[in-house]
Short mmCIF file of N, CA and C in Angstrom, two decimals:
data_model
loop_
_atom_site.label_atom_id
_atom_site.label_comp_id
_atom_site.label_asym_id
_atom_site.label_seq_id
_atom_site.Cartn_x
_atom_site.Cartn_y
_atom_site.Cartn_z
N VAL A 61 -71.91 -3.58 -15.36
CA VAL A 61 -72.97 -4.31 -16.18
C VAL A 61 -74.38 -4.53 -15.69
N ARG A 62 -75.22 -3.89 -16.32
CA ARG A 62 -76.89 -4.09 -15.79
C ARG A 62 -77.87 -4.76 -16.87
N THR A 63 -78.40 -5.68 -16.32
CA THR A 63 -79.05 -6.46 -17.38
C THR A 63 -80.60 -5.44 -17.80
N GLN A 64 -80.67 -5.31 -18.97
CA GLN A 64 -81.88 -4.71 -19.54
C GLN A 64 -82.90 -5.64 -20.36
N GLY A 65 -84.03 -6.14 -19.93
CA GLY A 65 -84.60 -7.24 -20.78
C GLY A 65 -83.57 -8.32 -21.27
N GLN A 66 -83.73 -8.64 -22.78
CA GLN A 66 -82.81 -9.40 -23.14
C GLN A 66 -81.54 -8.85 -23.68
N GLY A 67 -81.25 -7.65 -23.21
CA GLY A 67 -79.72 -6.76 -23.77
C GLY A 67 -79.37 -6.66 -22.18
N PHE A 68 -78.26 -5.74 -22.10
CA PHE A 68 -77.52 -5.20 -21.17
C PHE A 68 -76.95 -4.14 -21.46
N GLY A 69 -76.60 -3.27 -20.52
CA GLY A 69 -75.84 -1.99 -20.43
C GLY A 69 -74.55 -1.93 -19.59
N ILE A 70 -73.63 -1.13 -19.99
CA ILE A 70 -72.68 -1.19 -19.36
C ILE A 70 -72.27 0.57 -19.05
N SER A 71 -71.49 0.69 -18.18
CA SER A 71 -70.93 2.21 -17.79
C SER A 71 -69.51 1.99 -17.31
N GLY A 72 -69.00 3.20 -17.79
CA GLY A 72 -67.72 3.45 -17.04
C GLY A 72 -66.78 4.50 -17.47
N ARG A 73 -65.72 4.67 -17.04
CA ARG A 73 -64.92 5.65 -17.33
C ARG A 73 -64.42 5.62 -18.80
N LEU A 74 -64.14 4.56 -19.39
CA LEU A 74 -63.46 4.35 -20.63
C LEU A 74 -64.57 4.68 -21.76
N LEU A 75 -65.77 4.31 -21.39
CA LEU A 75 -66.60 4.36 -22.35
C LEU A 75 -68.05 5.13 -22.50
N GLY A 76 -68.17 5.59 -21.17
CA GLY A 76 -69.25 6.15 -20.49
C GLY A 76 -70.55 5.16 -20.52
N ASP A 77 -71.77 5.66 -20.98
CA ASP A 77 -72.89 4.90 -20.76
C ASP A 77 -73.26 4.43 -21.69
N LEU A 78 -73.35 3.19 -22.02
CA LEU A 78 -73.73 2.35 -23.12
C LEU A 78 -75.01 1.52 -22.73
N PRO A 79 -76.18 1.85 -23.02
CA PRO A 79 -77.35 0.96 -22.63
C PRO A 79 -77.81 0.43 -23.68
N GLY A 80 -78.65 -0.43 -23.59
CA GLY A 80 -79.32 -1.32 -24.81
C GLY A 80 -78.32 -2.22 -25.71
N LEU A 81 -77.31 -2.81 -25.42
CA LEU A 81 -76.26 -3.28 -25.93
C LEU A 81 -77.09 -5.09 -26.04
N SER A 82 -76.55 -5.68 -27.01
CA SER A 82 -77.11 -6.84 -27.26
C SER A 82 -76.12 -7.77 -27.81
N ILE A 83 -76.05 -9.20 -27.43
CA ILE A 83 -74.99 -10.02 -27.81
C ILE A 83 -75.99 -11.49 -28.37
N ARG A 84 -75.18 -12.21 -29.18
CA ARG A 84 -75.73 -13.51 -29.76
C ARG A 84 -75.58 -14.51 -28.51
N LEU A 85 -74.64 -14.30 -27.85
CA LEU A 85 -74.55 -15.41 -26.84
C LEU A 85 -75.19 -15.25 -25.61
N ARG A 86 -75.49 -16.61 -24.97
CA ARG A 86 -76.53 -16.52 -24.17
C ARG A 86 -75.66 -16.77 -22.76
N GLY A 87 -76.39 -15.93 -21.69
CA GLY A 87 -75.82 -16.07 -20.46
C GLY A 87 -75.55 -15.02 -19.91
N PHE A 88 -75.86 -14.51 -18.67
CA PHE A 88 -75.24 -13.04 -17.90
C PHE A 88 -73.71 -13.43 -17.95
N HIS A 89 -72.89 -14.51 -17.72
CA HIS A 89 -71.80 -14.61 -17.81
C HIS A 89 -70.83 -14.18 -19.21
N GLN A 90 -71.79 -14.28 -20.41
CA GLN A 90 -71.03 -13.71 -21.52
C GLN A 90 -71.51 -12.07 -21.56
N ALA A 91 -72.58 -11.64 -20.80
CA ALA A 91 -72.67 -10.00 -20.75
C ALA A 91 -71.39 -9.58 -20.12
N LEU A 92 -70.74 -10.25 -19.05
CA LEU A 92 -69.87 -9.75 -18.21
C LEU A 92 -68.52 -9.93 -19.15
N ASN A 93 -68.35 -10.98 -19.88
CA ASN A 93 -67.20 -11.20 -20.94
C ASN A 93 -67.19 -9.84 -21.83
N ALA A 94 -68.59 -9.71 -22.38
CA ALA A 94 -68.53 -8.55 -23.49
C ALA A 94 -68.15 -7.34 -22.88
N ALA A 95 -68.67 -6.96 -21.67
CA ALA A 95 -68.01 -5.61 -21.07
C ALA A 95 -66.69 -5.69 -20.87
N CYS A 96 -66.22 -6.91 -20.55
CA CYS A 96 -64.58 -6.81 -20.41
C CYS A 96 -64.01 -6.75 -21.76
N ALA A 97 -64.44 -7.13 -22.66
CA ALA A 97 -63.88 -7.01 -23.87
C ALA A 97 -64.07 -5.65 -24.79
N ALA A 98 -65.35 -4.91 -24.19
CA ALA A 98 -65.69 -3.40 -24.76
C ALA A 98 -64.41 -2.80 -23.98
N ALA A 99 -64.21 -3.01 -22.80
CA ALA A 99 -63.19 -2.06 -22.06
C ALA A 99 -61.93 -2.21 -22.43
N VAL A 100 -61.39 -3.39 -22.94
CA VAL A 100 -60.07 -3.62 -23.27
C VAL A 100 -59.99 -3.02 -24.56
N CYS A 101 -61.02 -3.01 -25.54
CA CYS A 101 -61.07 -2.32 -26.95
C CYS A 101 -60.66 -0.76 -26.74
N ALA A 102 -61.53 -0.44 -25.95
CA ALA A 102 -61.33 1.25 -25.48
C ALA A 102 -60.38 1.60 -24.94
N ALA A 103 -59.59 0.78 -23.67
CA ALA A 103 -58.45 1.16 -23.10
C ALA A 103 -57.54 0.84 -24.29
N ALA A 104 -57.22 -0.06 -25.10
CA ALA A 104 -56.15 -0.24 -26.14
C ALA A 104 -56.40 0.75 -27.27
N GLY A 105 -57.37 1.24 -27.94
CA GLY A 105 -57.67 2.10 -29.01
C GLY A 105 -56.70 3.18 -29.07
N PRO A 106 -56.43 3.93 -28.01
CA PRO A 106 -55.50 5.24 -28.25
C PRO A 106 -54.07 4.75 -28.24
N ALA A 107 -53.78 3.81 -27.67
CA ALA A 107 -52.49 3.34 -27.83
C ALA A 107 -51.92 2.66 -29.12
N LEU A 108 -53.10 2.02 -29.94
CA LEU A 108 -52.87 1.56 -31.28
C LEU A 108 -53.27 2.56 -32.30
N ARG A 109 -53.70 4.01 -31.86
CA ARG A 109 -53.99 5.03 -32.54
C ARG A 109 -55.31 4.69 -33.38
N LYS A 110 -56.04 3.91 -32.73
CA LYS A 110 -57.31 3.38 -33.36
C LYS A 110 -58.45 3.67 -32.40
N PRO A 111 -58.94 4.56 -32.01
CA PRO A 111 -59.91 4.85 -30.92
C PRO A 111 -61.16 4.04 -31.18
N VAL A 112 -61.74 3.27 -30.20
CA VAL A 112 -63.00 2.45 -30.58
C VAL A 112 -64.01 3.42 -29.38
N GLY A 113 -64.95 3.61 -30.30
CA GLY A 113 -66.37 4.34 -29.79
C GLY A 113 -67.43 3.58 -29.27
N GLY A 114 -68.21 3.92 -28.94
CA GLY A 114 -69.59 3.35 -28.51
C GLY A 114 -70.02 2.73 -29.61
N ALA A 115 -70.29 3.34 -30.87
CA ALA A 115 -71.14 2.75 -32.22
C ALA A 115 -70.15 1.35 -32.60
N ALA A 116 -68.68 1.28 -32.27
CA ALA A 116 -68.08 0.17 -33.15
C ALA A 116 -68.15 -0.83 -32.05
N ILE A 117 -68.40 -0.53 -30.61
CA ILE A 117 -68.72 -1.52 -29.60
C ILE A 117 -70.12 -2.06 -29.66
N ARG A 118 -70.84 -1.05 -30.06
CA ARG A 118 -72.14 -1.91 -30.25
C ARG A 118 -72.43 -2.68 -31.26
N ARG A 119 -71.71 -2.42 -32.56
CA ARG A 119 -71.80 -3.28 -33.86
C ARG A 119 -71.20 -4.67 -33.37
N GLY A 120 -69.88 -4.34 -33.08
CA GLY A 120 -68.98 -5.53 -32.74
C GLY A 120 -69.91 -6.70 -31.80
N LEU A 121 -70.27 -6.32 -30.76
CA LEU A 121 -70.92 -6.95 -29.86
C LEU A 121 -72.14 -7.87 -30.51
N ALA A 122 -72.74 -6.99 -31.35
CA ALA A 122 -74.42 -7.50 -32.12
C ALA A 122 -73.82 -8.35 -32.88
N ARG A 123 -72.42 -8.41 -33.57
CA ARG A 123 -72.09 -9.37 -34.69
C ARG A 123 -71.55 -10.66 -34.25
N THR A 124 -71.14 -10.81 -32.84
CA THR A 124 -69.96 -11.38 -32.46
C THR A 124 -70.78 -12.85 -32.18
N ARG A 125 -70.17 -14.25 -32.73
CA ARG A 125 -70.48 -15.43 -32.90
C ARG A 125 -69.57 -16.36 -32.05
N TRP A 126 -69.63 -17.08 -31.33
CA TRP A 126 -68.77 -18.14 -30.63
C TRP A 126 -69.36 -19.40 -30.73
N PRO A 127 -68.99 -20.06 -32.01
CA PRO A 127 -69.41 -21.77 -32.17
C PRO A 127 -68.74 -22.49 -31.13
N GLY A 128 -69.80 -23.30 -30.69
CA GLY A 128 -69.80 -24.10 -29.47
C GLY A 128 -69.79 -23.66 -28.04
N ARG A 129 -70.34 -22.54 -28.19
CA ARG A 129 -70.79 -21.87 -26.73
C ARG A 129 -72.11 -21.64 -26.67
N PHE A 130 -72.69 -22.68 -26.20
CA PHE A 130 -74.24 -22.50 -25.84
C PHE A 130 -74.85 -22.26 -27.22
N GLU A 131 -74.46 -23.01 -28.15
CA GLU A 131 -74.91 -22.89 -29.64
C GLU A 131 -75.90 -23.97 -29.66
N GLU A 132 -77.22 -23.39 -30.03
CA GLU A 132 -78.26 -23.96 -30.34
C GLU A 132 -78.40 -24.62 -31.83
N ILE A 133 -78.24 -25.96 -31.74
CA ILE A 133 -78.05 -26.45 -33.08
C ILE A 133 -79.44 -27.27 -33.79
N GLY A 134 -80.49 -26.92 -32.70
CA GLY A 134 -81.69 -27.42 -33.22
C GLY A 134 -82.52 -27.61 -32.02
N ARG A 135 -83.94 -27.75 -32.33
CA ARG A 135 -84.70 -27.71 -31.15
C ARG A 135 -84.30 -28.56 -29.80
N GLY A 136 -84.03 -28.03 -28.87
CA GLY A 136 -83.42 -28.49 -27.76
C GLY A 136 -82.25 -29.18 -27.70
N PHE A 137 -81.37 -29.14 -28.64
CA PHE A 137 -79.84 -29.66 -28.76
C PHE A 137 -78.85 -28.27 -28.56
N VAL A 138 -78.09 -28.43 -27.54
CA VAL A 138 -77.23 -27.27 -27.46
C VAL A 138 -75.89 -28.11 -27.23
N LEU A 139 -74.90 -27.17 -28.10
CA LEU A 139 -73.47 -27.75 -28.13
C LEU A 139 -72.72 -26.71 -27.26
N ASP A 140 -71.81 -27.20 -26.00
CA ASP A 140 -71.05 -26.19 -25.42
C ASP A 140 -69.73 -26.74 -25.20
N GLY A 141 -68.65 -26.05 -25.18
CA GLY A 141 -67.42 -26.72 -24.97
C GLY A 141 -66.82 -26.14 -23.58
N CYS A 142 -67.92 -26.35 -22.66
CA CYS A 142 -67.39 -26.12 -21.13
C CYS A 142 -66.05 -27.04 -20.83
N HIS A 143 -65.16 -26.33 -20.18
CA HIS A 143 -63.89 -26.98 -19.91
C HIS A 143 -63.28 -26.94 -18.70
N ASN A 144 -64.16 -26.25 -17.58
CA ASN A 144 -63.58 -26.19 -16.25
C ASN A 144 -64.80 -26.07 -15.45
N ALA A 145 -64.65 -25.88 -14.35
CA ALA A 145 -65.67 -26.04 -12.97
C ALA A 145 -66.65 -24.75 -13.46
N ASP A 146 -65.92 -23.69 -13.37
CA ASP A 146 -66.48 -22.19 -13.80
C ASP A 146 -67.35 -22.50 -14.97
N SER A 147 -66.98 -22.70 -15.92
CA SER A 147 -67.76 -22.75 -17.28
C SER A 147 -68.78 -23.90 -17.23
N ALA A 148 -68.75 -24.77 -16.37
CA ALA A 148 -69.75 -25.72 -16.16
C ALA A 148 -70.96 -25.20 -15.50
N ARG A 149 -70.62 -24.57 -14.57
CA ARG A 149 -71.54 -23.74 -13.69
C ARG A 149 -72.43 -22.75 -14.50
N ALA A 150 -71.54 -21.99 -15.17
CA ALA A 150 -72.36 -21.06 -16.11
C ALA A 150 -73.19 -21.64 -17.14
N LEU A 151 -72.89 -22.78 -17.71
CA LEU A 151 -73.72 -23.65 -18.69
C LEU A 151 -74.75 -24.02 -17.77
N ALA A 152 -74.59 -24.65 -16.84
CA ALA A 152 -76.08 -25.14 -16.01
C ALA A 152 -77.04 -23.67 -15.63
N ARG A 153 -76.29 -22.94 -15.34
CA ARG A 153 -77.17 -21.61 -14.97
C ARG A 153 -77.68 -21.25 -16.43
N THR A 154 -77.25 -21.25 -17.40
CA THR A 154 -77.70 -20.68 -18.51
C THR A 154 -78.98 -21.63 -19.15
N LEU A 155 -78.50 -23.25 -19.02
CA LEU A 155 -79.76 -23.95 -19.46
C LEU A 155 -80.85 -24.14 -18.58
N ARG A 156 -80.55 -23.74 -17.13
CA ARG A 156 -81.80 -23.34 -16.37
C ARG A 156 -82.69 -22.53 -17.01
N GLU A 157 -81.97 -21.15 -17.28
CA GLU A 157 -82.85 -19.87 -17.85
C GLU A 157 -83.31 -20.11 -18.93
N ARG A 158 -82.59 -20.96 -19.69
CA ARG A 158 -82.93 -21.07 -21.49
C ARG A 158 -83.99 -21.98 -21.37
N PHE A 159 -83.97 -23.13 -20.60
CA PHE A 159 -84.96 -24.09 -20.75
C PHE A 159 -85.44 -24.60 -19.19
N PRO A 160 -86.29 -23.62 -18.56
CA PRO A 160 -86.82 -23.99 -17.11
C PRO A 160 -87.96 -25.01 -17.12
N GLY A 161 -87.51 -26.06 -16.12
CA GLY A 161 -88.38 -27.07 -15.70
C GLY A 161 -88.40 -28.12 -16.96
N GLU A 162 -87.55 -28.16 -17.91
CA GLU A 162 -87.25 -29.25 -18.93
C GLU A 162 -86.50 -30.05 -18.44
N GLU A 163 -86.26 -31.32 -18.99
CA GLU A 163 -85.73 -32.52 -18.52
C GLU A 163 -84.26 -32.47 -19.38
N ILE A 164 -83.14 -32.66 -18.97
CA ILE A 164 -81.81 -32.10 -19.64
C ILE A 164 -81.24 -33.58 -19.40
N THR A 165 -80.47 -33.96 -20.71
CA THR A 165 -79.45 -34.91 -20.88
C THR A 165 -78.00 -34.21 -21.42
N PHE A 166 -77.13 -34.72 -20.73
CA PHE A 166 -75.74 -34.30 -21.18
C PHE A 166 -75.25 -35.38 -22.05
N VAL A 167 -74.71 -35.21 -23.38
CA VAL A 167 -73.67 -36.26 -23.94
C VAL A 167 -72.41 -35.27 -23.60
N ILE A 168 -71.54 -36.26 -22.98
CA ILE A 168 -70.16 -35.55 -22.33
C ILE A 168 -69.01 -36.21 -22.55
N GLY A 169 -67.99 -35.82 -22.89
CA GLY A 169 -66.52 -36.27 -23.14
C GLY A 169 -65.44 -35.13 -22.47
N ILE A 170 -64.79 -35.65 -21.61
CA ILE A 170 -63.78 -34.82 -21.09
C ILE A 170 -62.16 -35.09 -21.01
N SER A 171 -61.35 -34.16 -21.47
CA SER A 171 -60.10 -34.25 -21.59
C SER A 171 -59.66 -34.43 -20.05
N ARG A 172 -58.48 -35.59 -20.29
CA ARG A 172 -57.67 -35.89 -18.94
C ARG A 172 -56.84 -34.79 -18.21
N ASP A 173 -56.71 -33.57 -19.02
CA ASP A 173 -55.95 -32.30 -18.31
C ASP A 173 -57.18 -31.44 -18.01
N LYS A 174 -58.42 -31.88 -17.89
CA LYS A 174 -59.52 -30.96 -17.36
C LYS A 174 -59.77 -31.27 -15.81
N ASP A 175 -60.57 -30.58 -15.31
CA ASP A 175 -61.00 -30.76 -13.81
C ASP A 175 -62.37 -31.70 -13.82
N LEU A 176 -62.24 -32.85 -14.10
CA LEU A 176 -63.36 -33.91 -14.28
C LEU A 176 -64.29 -33.82 -12.81
N ARG A 177 -63.74 -33.58 -11.86
CA ARG A 177 -64.89 -33.30 -10.66
C ARG A 177 -65.53 -32.20 -10.80
N GLY A 178 -64.75 -31.04 -10.84
CA GLY A 178 -65.31 -29.69 -10.94
C GLY A 178 -66.36 -29.77 -12.04
N ILE A 179 -66.03 -30.27 -13.12
CA ILE A 179 -67.30 -30.01 -14.17
C ILE A 179 -68.34 -30.88 -14.15
N CYS A 180 -68.01 -32.14 -13.61
CA CYS A 180 -69.22 -33.02 -13.21
C CYS A 180 -70.17 -32.32 -12.05
N ARG A 181 -69.55 -31.88 -10.96
CA ARG A 181 -70.23 -31.24 -9.95
C ARG A 181 -70.89 -29.88 -10.31
N GLY A 182 -70.30 -29.23 -11.22
CA GLY A 182 -71.11 -27.84 -11.83
C GLY A 182 -72.25 -28.56 -12.78
N LEU A 183 -72.46 -29.70 -13.36
CA LEU A 183 -73.48 -29.89 -14.51
C LEU A 183 -74.60 -30.79 -13.39
N LEU A 184 -74.09 -31.39 -12.50
CA LEU A 184 -75.32 -32.10 -11.69
C LEU A 184 -76.47 -31.67 -11.38
N PRO A 185 -76.26 -30.32 -10.64
CA PRO A 185 -77.63 -29.55 -10.38
C PRO A 185 -78.90 -29.58 -11.56
N VAL A 186 -78.13 -29.52 -12.82
CA VAL A 186 -79.40 -29.39 -13.66
C VAL A 186 -79.89 -30.73 -14.51
N SER A 187 -79.11 -31.66 -14.22
CA SER A 187 -79.38 -33.22 -14.71
C SER A 187 -79.02 -34.37 -14.04
N LYS A 188 -79.49 -35.30 -14.07
CA LYS A 188 -79.16 -36.57 -13.46
C LYS A 188 -79.12 -37.46 -14.63
N GLN A 189 -79.40 -37.02 -15.96
CA GLN A 189 -78.90 -37.97 -17.17
C GLN A 189 -77.92 -37.57 -17.76
N VAL A 190 -77.13 -38.79 -17.79
CA VAL A 190 -75.82 -38.32 -18.63
C VAL A 190 -75.20 -39.31 -19.48
N ILE A 191 -74.93 -39.26 -20.61
CA ILE A 191 -74.25 -40.10 -21.81
C ILE A 191 -72.56 -39.81 -21.69
N ALA A 192 -72.05 -40.77 -21.02
CA ALA A 192 -70.70 -40.33 -21.15
C ALA A 192 -70.03 -41.03 -22.39
N THR A 193 -69.01 -40.18 -23.10
CA THR A 193 -68.40 -40.74 -24.17
C THR A 193 -67.09 -40.14 -24.12
N ALA A 194 -66.24 -40.54 -25.27
CA ALA A 194 -64.80 -40.19 -25.58
C ALA A 194 -64.50 -39.78 -27.12
N ALA A 195 -63.77 -38.84 -27.36
CA ALA A 195 -63.25 -38.65 -28.59
C ALA A 195 -62.01 -39.91 -28.69
N ALA A 196 -61.87 -39.86 -30.04
CA ALA A 196 -60.61 -40.96 -30.38
C ALA A 196 -59.15 -39.99 -30.07
N ASN A 197 -58.97 -39.68 -28.75
CA ASN A 197 -57.88 -38.96 -28.47
C ASN A 197 -57.12 -39.52 -27.08
N PRO A 198 -55.91 -39.81 -27.15
CA PRO A 198 -55.22 -40.07 -25.80
C PRO A 198 -55.41 -38.98 -24.67
N ARG A 199 -55.80 -38.12 -24.91
CA ARG A 199 -56.11 -37.05 -23.76
C ARG A 199 -57.28 -37.33 -23.26
N ALA A 200 -58.26 -37.91 -23.81
CA ALA A 200 -59.59 -38.13 -23.13
C ALA A 200 -59.82 -39.26 -22.05
N PHE A 201 -60.69 -38.90 -21.16
CA PHE A 201 -60.93 -39.67 -20.05
C PHE A 201 -61.79 -40.82 -20.60
N PRO A 202 -61.53 -42.06 -20.09
CA PRO A 202 -62.45 -43.17 -20.74
C PRO A 202 -63.93 -42.83 -20.18
N PRO A 203 -65.01 -43.34 -20.93
CA PRO A 203 -66.41 -42.98 -20.74
C PRO A 203 -66.63 -43.49 -19.08
N GLU A 204 -66.06 -44.63 -18.79
CA GLU A 204 -66.16 -45.37 -17.55
C GLU A 204 -65.69 -44.62 -16.24
N ARG A 205 -64.66 -43.84 -16.36
CA ARG A 205 -64.36 -42.84 -15.18
C ARG A 205 -65.23 -41.68 -15.18
N ILE A 206 -65.39 -41.18 -16.51
CA ILE A 206 -66.65 -40.25 -16.29
C ILE A 206 -68.00 -40.60 -15.47
N ARG A 207 -68.43 -41.77 -15.96
CA ARG A 207 -69.55 -42.32 -15.25
C ARG A 207 -69.32 -42.50 -13.97
N GLU A 208 -68.10 -42.91 -13.11
CA GLU A 208 -67.71 -43.24 -12.14
C GLU A 208 -67.61 -41.72 -11.40
N CYS A 209 -67.11 -40.89 -11.64
CA CYS A 209 -66.97 -39.37 -11.11
C CYS A 209 -68.40 -38.80 -10.85
N PHE A 210 -69.48 -39.00 -11.98
CA PHE A 210 -70.75 -38.64 -11.67
C PHE A 210 -71.45 -39.26 -10.30
N ARG A 211 -71.29 -40.82 -10.48
CA ARG A 211 -71.76 -41.39 -9.56
C ARG A 211 -71.13 -41.24 -8.02
N GLU A 212 -70.16 -40.96 -8.05
CA GLU A 212 -69.42 -40.61 -6.60
C GLU A 212 -70.18 -39.42 -6.13
N LEU A 213 -70.40 -38.57 -7.05
CA LEU A 213 -70.91 -37.10 -6.55
C LEU A 213 -72.33 -37.29 -6.27
N ASP A 214 -73.11 -38.14 -7.16
CA ASP A 214 -74.50 -38.55 -6.62
C ASP A 214 -74.83 -39.80 -7.44
N PRO A 215 -75.06 -40.62 -6.12
CA PRO A 215 -75.10 -42.19 -6.73
C PRO A 215 -76.43 -42.25 -7.29
N GLU A 216 -77.11 -41.55 -7.26
CA GLU A 216 -78.64 -41.48 -8.18
C GLU A 216 -78.45 -41.38 -9.50
N ALA A 217 -77.43 -40.60 -9.92
CA ALA A 217 -77.38 -39.95 -11.22
C ALA A 217 -77.55 -41.32 -12.28
N GLY A 218 -78.40 -40.83 -13.35
CA GLY A 218 -78.61 -42.01 -14.24
C GLY A 218 -77.39 -41.58 -15.37
N VAL A 219 -76.28 -42.53 -15.48
CA VAL A 219 -75.06 -42.26 -16.42
C VAL A 219 -74.90 -43.48 -17.23
N MET A 220 -75.04 -43.62 -18.68
CA MET A 220 -74.64 -44.31 -19.45
C MET A 220 -73.51 -44.16 -20.26
N THR A 221 -72.76 -45.24 -20.68
CA THR A 221 -71.42 -45.04 -21.56
C THR A 221 -71.59 -45.43 -22.99
N CYS A 222 -71.03 -44.67 -23.83
CA CYS A 222 -70.89 -44.85 -25.13
C CYS A 222 -69.50 -44.69 -25.47
N GLY A 223 -69.25 -45.83 -26.35
CA GLY A 223 -67.50 -46.21 -26.77
C GLY A 223 -67.05 -45.08 -27.19
N GLY A 224 -67.26 -44.20 -28.12
CA GLY A 224 -66.67 -43.04 -28.63
C GLY A 224 -67.70 -42.46 -29.56
N ILE A 225 -67.22 -40.95 -29.94
CA ILE A 225 -68.27 -40.32 -30.69
C ILE A 225 -67.79 -40.23 -32.40
N ASP A 226 -66.51 -40.70 -32.40
CA ASP A 226 -65.81 -40.50 -33.65
C ASP A 226 -66.15 -41.77 -34.67
N GLY A 227 -66.95 -41.55 -35.81
CA GLY A 227 -67.39 -42.40 -36.55
C GLY A 227 -67.51 -43.85 -36.36
#
């Protein structure tokens, strides 16, 4: 995978050279994911008796949408369902690229089966302002626990709690 302005290109044994690809999904990690998906399609095509060529890959990638993954829903508002330390770091990196120098505030809820500390650690480099909340779900961490985790990692973090995001 090589970046080319706003797009990217891939090359490899299965697809040859495909320059000038584009996806609507933001972040270099999404270009890597797209390259993996393209390779899987190219590899599986013959076994499925549906060979997938470069034109189909190009069209499919250009049409791909993934609601809730760096989805810009208005000026300065982004929805993202990061759910582990790696996706939190990818979100932080993409936010820095998309909004350089801008102040960022997170509104965040995290499920108990997720890596709370890893997610908080991944997000702290881009924001010291957090509003911790919880969905009305027994799997949700209480907002106070999220606040506690951010403050354990950075005592200077400004973390507020909000009782819930449901109705």
